XYZ file of C-alpha atoms in Angstrom:
148
model
C 0.000 0.000 0.000
C 2.812 2.413 0.870
C 4.598 1.714 -2.416
C 1.346 2.262 -4.319
C 0.974 5.676 -2.645
C 4.580 6.473 -3.590
C 3.884 5.503 -7.211
C 0.886 7.841 -7.230
C 3.112 10.579 -5.816
C 5.647 9.966 -8.574
C 2.873 10.272 -11.166
C 1.775 13.579 -9.603
C 5.373 14.870 -9.791
C 5.462 14.056 -13.521
C 2.195 15.967 -13.946
C 3.634 18.887 -11.921
C 0.875 18.466 -9.333
C 3.185 18.997 -6.386
C 0.467 19.352 -3.729
C -1.013 16.048 -4.885
C 2.452 14.470 -4.773
C 2.977 15.730 -1.217
C -0.336 14.187 -0.174
C 0.551 10.807 -1.693
C 4.056 10.756 -0.183
C 2.594 11.719 3.204
C 0.184 8.814 2.873
C 3.093 6.499 1.959
C 4.988 7.605 5.082
C 1.916 7.037 7.249
C 1.290 3.592 5.785
C 4.947 2.627 5.959
C 5.194 3.627 9.626
C 2.219 1.463 10.525
C 3.566 -1.495 8.514
C 7.031 -1.326 10.060
C 5.657 -1.072 13.585
C 3.429 -4.107 13.158
C 5.925 -6.287 11.230
C 8.079 -7.161 14.191
C 7.477 -5.244 17.399
C 10.001 -7.115 19.492
C 12.817 -6.295 17.063
C 11.948 -2.613 16.914
C 11.707 -2.305 20.698
C 15.171 -3.787 21.099
C 16.925 -2.381 17.992
C 19.451 -0.482 20.130
C 20.670 -3.742 21.615
C 23.150 -4.641 18.876
C 23.950 -8.081 20.225
C 20.268 -8.934 20.118
C 20.032 -7.460 16.630
C 22.990 -9.516 15.412
C 21.580 -12.730 16.851
C 18.187 -11.827 15.453
C 19.786 -11.265 12.075
C 21.409 -14.694 12.118
C 18.168 -16.442 13.000
C 15.716 -14.318 10.961
C 17.641 -13.124 7.926
C 14.634 -12.793 5.609
C 12.596 -10.906 8.222
C 15.407 -8.405 8.814
C 15.799 -7.880 5.084
C 12.115 -6.954 4.849
C 12.513 -4.470 7.693
C 15.603 -2.971 6.013
C 13.668 -2.616 2.762
C 10.881 -0.846 4.642
C 13.395 1.626 6.039
C 14.885 2.194 2.576
C 11.436 2.904 1.184
C 10.634 5.199 4.099
C 13.756 7.264 3.369
C 12.695 7.515 -0.284
C 9.214 8.675 0.737
C 10.711 11.537 2.755
C 13.196 12.438 0.013
C 10.498 12.446 -2.663
C 8.218 14.586 -0.516
C 11.139 16.988 0.034
C 11.461 17.357 -3.729
C 7.748 18.107 -4.096
C 7.899 20.641 -1.239
C 10.868 22.365 -2.859
C 8.968 22.731 -6.133
C 6.481 24.847 -4.171
C 9.264 26.912 -2.583
C 8.748 25.292 0.826
C 12.467 24.802 1.419
C 12.470 24.721 5.230
C 9.906 21.895 5.198
C 11.888 20.125 2.478
C 15.028 20.305 4.619
C 13.128 18.745 7.539
C 12.059 15.868 5.294
C 15.669 15.379 4.187
C 16.636 15.229 7.864
C 13.965 12.558 8.378
C 15.339 10.551 5.444
C 18.845 10.781 6.904
C 17.580 9.609 10.293
C 16.346 6.479 8.535
C 19.568 6.020 6.525
C 22.455 8.481 6.854
C 24.369 6.811 3.998
C 22.035 8.185 1.338
C 23.435 10.873 -0.924
C 20.285 12.481 -2.313
C 19.113 14.081 0.975
C 22.526 15.750 1.420
C 22.427 17.041 -2.144
C 18.881 18.327 -1.731
C 19.714 19.969 1.609
C 22.666 21.751 -0.007
C 20.446 23.015 -2.826
C 17.647 24.124 -0.511
C 20.048 25.908 1.843
C 21.404 27.841 -1.146
C 17.864 28.821 -2.105
C 17.421 30.107 1.460
C 20.679 32.115 1.077
C 22.546 29.920 3.575
C 25.752 29.311 1.611
C 27.694 28.155 4.684
C 25.119 25.489 5.541
C 24.981 24.465 1.904
C 28.735 23.982 1.848
C 28.586 21.684 4.881
C 26.180 19.341 3.111
C 28.212 19.352 -0.104
C 31.311 18.592 1.964
C 29.523 15.694 3.683
C 28.388 14.401 0.309
C 31.883 14.530 -1.210
C 33.474 12.924 1.843
C 30.914 10.136 1.578
C 32.278 9.411 -1.902
C 35.827 9.345 -0.520
C 36.954 12.788 -1.684
C 39.118 14.971 0.503
C 37.651 18.457 0.749
C 40.017 21.405 1.009
C 38.839 25.005 1.250
C 41.057 27.534 -0.486
C 40.586 31.266 -0.040
C 41.223 33.196 -3.239
């Protein structure tokens, strides 16, 4: 159901109906949250206990993979909604959605890129630079600032 809502949001983006896209991505986030919470409550209550998580992983590999996929989709829902928000000039809200996506998976590159772009649009060049730097470092580049 959540992926179907995301697909509808993607269609709305293509049609430049950004409010409609936001609504569908919001619905996807809502549905995804309820699905993740009911998939395996014990695992989610004890996720901070890494030993338990590792043992759980060994004994329930397919279940953990499903949960990981849910988290990946959830990050995409937030990132896609951020894009739709930005198309309406709602950059502060878009940045918050990028932050939500990064809370789900901080290894993603798109939320950092979007945050850099949106900070520039809000005339926050320093903040924008920090996100670009994070993005480049994630790809293994060394970032050096040179004053000219």
